[in-house]
C-alpha atoms as one frame of an Amber mdcrd trajectory, in Angstrom:
protein
   0.000   0.000   0.000   1.222   3.496  -0.752  -0.108   5.376   2.275  -1.952
   4.989   5.574  -3.149   7.874   7.717  -3.317   6.567  11.285  -4.985   8.748
  13.907  -3.512   7.204  17.041  -5.436   9.089  19.750  -8.073  11.811  20.033
  -6.303  13.894  22.670  -5.127  17.345  21.585  -4.099  20.482  23.434  -6.005
  22.669  20.991  -9.642  22.979  19.973  -9.265  24.673  16.605 -12.388  26.094
  15.042 -11.516  24.644  11.624 -10.869  21.071  12.797 -12.617  18.337  10.837
 -13.211  16.193  13.928 -14.967  17.247  17.148 -13.166  14.569  19.127  -9.799
  16.297  18.659  -9.747  18.450  21.781  -8.259  18.741  25.268  -9.233  15.988
  27.702  -8.589  16.005  31.455  -8.368  13.472  34.269 -10.472  10.342  33.662
 -11.497  11.429  30.153  -7.851  11.829  29.158  -6.949   8.466  30.629  -9.815
   6.860  28.703  -8.715   8.108  25.274  -5.051   7.316  25.970  -5.893   3.842
  27.287  -8.010   3.156  24.183  -5.152   4.131  21.894  -2.598   2.179  23.936
  -4.667  -1.009  24.003  -5.743  -0.954  20.350  -2.479   0.023  18.658  -0.838
  -3.450  18.743  -3.954  -5.081  17.262  -4.261  -2.398  14.592  -0.609  -2.733
  13.586  -0.873  -6.535  13.462  -3.634  -6.198  10.856  -1.829  -3.717   8.618
  -0.473  -4.989   5.266   2.486  -7.355   5.341   4.415  -4.884   3.184   4.122
  -1.099   2.988   5.325  -1.028  -0.598   3.475  -0.447  -3.848   3.885  -0.907
  -7.599   4.040   2.358  -9.519   2.051   2.106 -12.748   3.179   5.602 -13.752
   6.862   4.687 -13.746   7.288   1.398 -15.662  10.702  -0.020 -16.490  11.684
  -0.335 -20.172  10.585  -3.987 -20.123   7.150  -3.032 -18.782   7.668  -4.267
 -15.226   6.546  -1.982 -12.412   9.060  -0.826  -9.788   8.306  -1.554  -6.144
   8.476   1.626  -4.081   8.340   2.305  -0.371   5.116   3.724   1.048   4.431
   5.776   4.149   2.412   5.724   7.340   1.402   9.111   8.728   0.982   9.075
  12.502  -1.298  11.798  13.724  -3.767  12.857  16.344  -4.905  15.014  18.008
  -1.426  15.926  19.060   0.935  12.957  18.940   3.544  14.680  21.131   1.379
  15.325  24.181   3.046  14.155  27.369   0.064  11.896  28.072   0.336  10.035
  24.752   3.938  10.353  23.614   5.531   7.576  25.654   2.493   5.314  26.017
   1.270   5.479  22.409   3.387   7.399  19.902   6.815   5.941  20.683   5.605
   2.319  20.933   3.673   2.672  17.660   6.743   3.988  15.826   8.881   1.174
  17.222   6.327  -1.467  16.247   5.944  -0.149  12.693   9.674   0.067  12.069
  10.122  -3.477  13.395   7.198  -4.854  11.344   8.548  -3.549   8.045  12.310
  -3.605   8.658  12.782  -6.819   6.640   9.716  -6.360   4.423  10.638  -3.468
   2.163  10.679  -0.771   4.830   8.282   2.096   5.487   8.480   5.880   5.658
   7.128   6.916   9.065   5.784  10.474   9.148   4.994  12.095  12.493   2.408
  14.850  12.110   2.227  17.522  14.812   1.023  21.055  15.400   4.646  21.891
  16.179   3.779  23.494  19.505   5.456  20.815  21.621   8.511  20.065  19.505
  11.834  20.153  21.378  15.353  19.041  20.498  15.021  16.142  22.949  11.745
  14.945  21.431  13.178  15.188  17.922  16.077  13.017  19.064  13.637  10.463
  20.502  11.675  10.361  17.224  14.725  10.043  14.984  16.260   7.363  17.180
  13.105   5.305  16.672  13.219   5.645  12.894  10.934   8.564  11.992  11.601
   9.675   8.408   9.700  12.979   8.442   8.316  15.363  11.049   5.483  17.292
   9.434   4.226  20.445  11.134   0.566  20.795  10.203  -0.528  23.845  12.138
   0.857  26.752  10.127  -2.279  28.717   9.312  -4.542  31.492  10.530  -6.914
  29.045  12.233  -4.371  28.172  14.930  -4.606  30.625  17.806  -1.362  32.558
  18.120  -0.356  32.020  14.490  -2.627  34.501  12.803  -0.851  36.344  10.010
   2.263  35.867   7.919   4.611  37.483  10.440   3.743  35.081  13.259   3.791
  32.066  10.955   7.200  33.007   9.554   8.646  33.387  13.055   7.095  30.076
  14.149   8.616  28.244  11.185  11.999  29.911  11.694  12.157  28.803  15.318
  11.269  25.230  14.508  13.618  25.151  11.524  16.526  26.044  13.797  15.629
  23.176  16.150  15.137  20.662  13.312  18.451  21.549  11.730  20.231  21.424
  15.073  19.037  17.808  15.231  20.564  17.079  11.814  17.352  17.242   9.799
  16.902  19.015   6.482  13.881  20.576   4.801  11.783  18.346   2.596  11.724
  19.249  -1.058   8.164  17.958  -1.328   4.882  19.747  -0.863   2.020  18.081
   1.055   0.222  16.551  -1.988   3.522  15.407  -3.584   3.709  11.638  -3.152
   7.303  10.816  -4.166   8.185   9.347  -0.761  10.820   7.025  -2.236  12.854
   9.860  -3.787  13.868  11.619  -0.594  16.192  10.353   2.097  15.426  11.348
   5.658  15.303  12.639   8.191  13.385  15.596   6.794  10.884  18.129   8.077
   8.021  19.980   6.430   5.391  22.625   7.130   1.836  23.021   5.912  -1.520
  24.350   6.999  -5.111  24.931   5.972  -4.449  27.811   3.609  -5.685  28.532
   0.082  -2.141  28.007  -1.215  -1.240  24.861   0.699  -3.001  21.553   1.161
  -6.748  22.099   1.483  -7.964  25.575   0.654 -11.676  24.800   0.865 -12.307
  23.173   4.217 -14.201  19.907   4.405 -17.846  19.972   5.583 -16.854  18.181
   8.765 -16.506  18.684  12.506 -16.023  22.180  13.872 -15.255  23.550  10.404
 -18.824  22.631   9.465 -20.403  23.776  12.699 -18.614  27.119  12.455 -19.661
  27.689   8.850 -16.082  27.716   7.529 -16.488  25.367   4.578 -16.651  27.218
   1.268 -16.697  24.042  -0.828 -19.366  23.782  -3.521 -20.903  20.936  -5.491
 -17.960  21.316  -7.906 -15.424  20.488  -5.183 -14.961  16.727  -5.321 -12.822
  15.812  -2.311 -13.262  12.147  -3.230 -11.198  12.580  -6.409  -8.252  14.241
  -4.661  -5.218  12.727  -3.010  -6.286  11.497   0.450  -9.808  11.272  -0.922
 -11.383   7.931  -1.745  -9.994   7.611  -5.263  -7.875   4.455  -5.723  -8.253
   3.351  -2.100  -9.165  -0.204  -3.167  -6.085  -0.610  -5.365  -3.800  -1.374
  -2.439  -0.988  -3.115  -4.366  -0.541  -0.057  -6.581   0.206   3.659  -6.452
  -2.553   5.938  -5.250  -4.063   3.832  -2.467  -4.536   5.402   0.957  -6.897
   4.741   3.860  -7.537   6.461   7.179  -7.624   4.620  10.520  -9.128   5.818
  13.806  -7.980   4.930  17.353 -10.707   2.282  17.677  -9.490   0.518  14.520
 -12.190   1.866  12.189 -11.081   2.106   8.555 -12.242   4.776   6.104 -11.536
   5.217   2.386 -10.560   8.878   2.825  -9.287  11.392   5.358 -12.577  13.260
   5.076 -14.155  10.024   6.332 -17.351   8.494   5.085 -20.335   8.444   7.444
 -19.572   4.810   8.333 -16.291   2.857   8.283 -15.672   0.046   5.803 -14.316
  -2.258   8.516 -12.327  -2.469  11.726  -8.724  -3.559  12.227  -9.446  -4.966
  15.668 -11.412  -7.687  13.843  -9.876  -8.079  10.395  -6.813  -7.537   8.243
  -6.819  -4.341   6.202  -6.170  -6.038   2.877  -8.987  -8.531   3.529 -11.402
  -5.646   4.088 -10.351  -3.874   0.898 -10.341  -7.027  -1.224 -13.862  -7.861
  -0.057 -15.101  -4.512  -1.414 -13.481  -4.817  -4.837 -16.206  -5.086  -7.469
 -18.892  -3.642  -5.207 -20.517  -0.839  -7.246 -20.737   1.469  -4.226 -17.063
   1.285  -3.375 -15.916   1.119  -6.972 -17.627   4.506  -7.436 -15.649   5.919
  -4.498 -12.525   4.227  -5.853 -13.088   5.999  -9.181 -13.539   9.360  -7.462
 -17.176   9.527  -8.579 -19.244   9.415  -5.371 -22.357  10.611  -7.173 -22.559
   7.124  -8.749 -22.482   5.258  -5.408 -26.165   4.411  -5.390 -26.836   3.414
  -8.978 -27.467  -0.239  -8.078 -29.307   0.601  -4.848 -32.029   2.905  -6.119
 -30.234   6.252  -6.140 -29.693   7.895  -9.521 -27.023  10.541  -9.999 -29.812
  13.127  -9.901 -31.060  11.755  -6.576 -27.553  11.849  -5.125 -27.009  15.445
  -6.227 -30.347  16.463  -4.727 -29.379  14.771  -1.459 -26.090  16.677  -1.571
 -27.992  19.925  -0.974 -28.533  21.180   2.556 -28.483  24.256   4.769 -25.307
  24.967   6.710 -25.386  25.398  10.505 -25.096  29.123   9.863 -28.284  29.079
   7.779 -26.799  29.333   4.293 -27.645  27.115   1.288 -24.879  24.565   0.807
 -24.175  21.706  -1.587 -21.256  19.282  -1.692 -20.800  15.635  -2.674 -19.721
  14.771   0.885 -23.220  15.683   2.095 -24.754  13.320  -0.466 -22.331  10.581
   0.569 -23.257  11.034   4.233 -26.971  10.764   3.469 -26.488   7.717   1.274
 -24.659   5.969   4.116 -27.324   6.918   6.630 -30.380   6.124   4.477 -29.222
   3.161   2.403 -25.774   1.764   3.052 -25.654   0.930   6.773 -27.271  -2.545
   6.462 -25.180  -3.315   3.364 -21.963  -2.581   5.265 -23.025  -4.690   8.231
 -23.990  -7.631   5.991 -20.605  -7.483   4.258 -18.854  -7.386   7.629 -20.733
 -10.437   8.879 -19.897 -12.356   5.689 -16.188 -11.613   6.104 -16.167 -12.620
   9.755 -18.019 -15.849   8.941 -15.442 -16.707   6.267 -12.591 -16.343   8.767
 -14.141 -18.648  11.379
């Protein structure tokens, strides 16, 4: 597989108004212990059910004889905030160690640690690099992060972190966030990005606090499914372009935006078994093709029906239409029993 986005734990020290997930927030006392304990207990089972190899065949770069080169994929470890004191030693470090060990003799893996950057220190960088992290990616450089509003503050923030990264022997990545040439760059490297019009995702997803706060400016023309980290190609796990998202409870989604319901759970099944079981299913083949409006063609929903269902009113009272809304409603109104039936069939076959 080319890429996995693994949200290890919900705990964060921020509650950003543009966040796509309400569960990313500060937790205290027993609530904090609960989310950390969940992540700590589930991580070994999740990792055990990841693919045997984190490599992929690149159809866009064939050899002269037509064979496809095998390239090394990546696993992005995120949160929440992966460097919180509460999660760093109990979850983040053990997960990195387990992933590096799993793939050491199986083609390797590029481990990316994603962080807001707020908690980065020279000591923590040393801990991460010693465990085999290839990239530290600072994801909080934008106006939505309190204290980083404006170019001047963001430039100073990046300059301070750059000095620390380079003191640890790291160098800047030559790749931008959507650039997927993981195999071309030796680590350890660092990178910066944020939710800005110029970098990564300019139009915020209709999800979480971004949705509740009326920040999404996406329209029906904005097809997140057909973008990198969207659902397109997620089923094609042996080849370039495949990525899935995993939550702390083991739930698997075909995109970072996340469908209304997961396609399976890694506490129960192997990831490749889940994906292979969906190959040929018209619903998931539509997502795989980046054409979510065709999800319901065999289940009573025409493209016109889907597009009508994609229309709604935002929490701020404005007319809104986006394919993600139609996808959510299709899951809620039609797909839930289909997903459960498929899950039960897979579990029965493994008994």
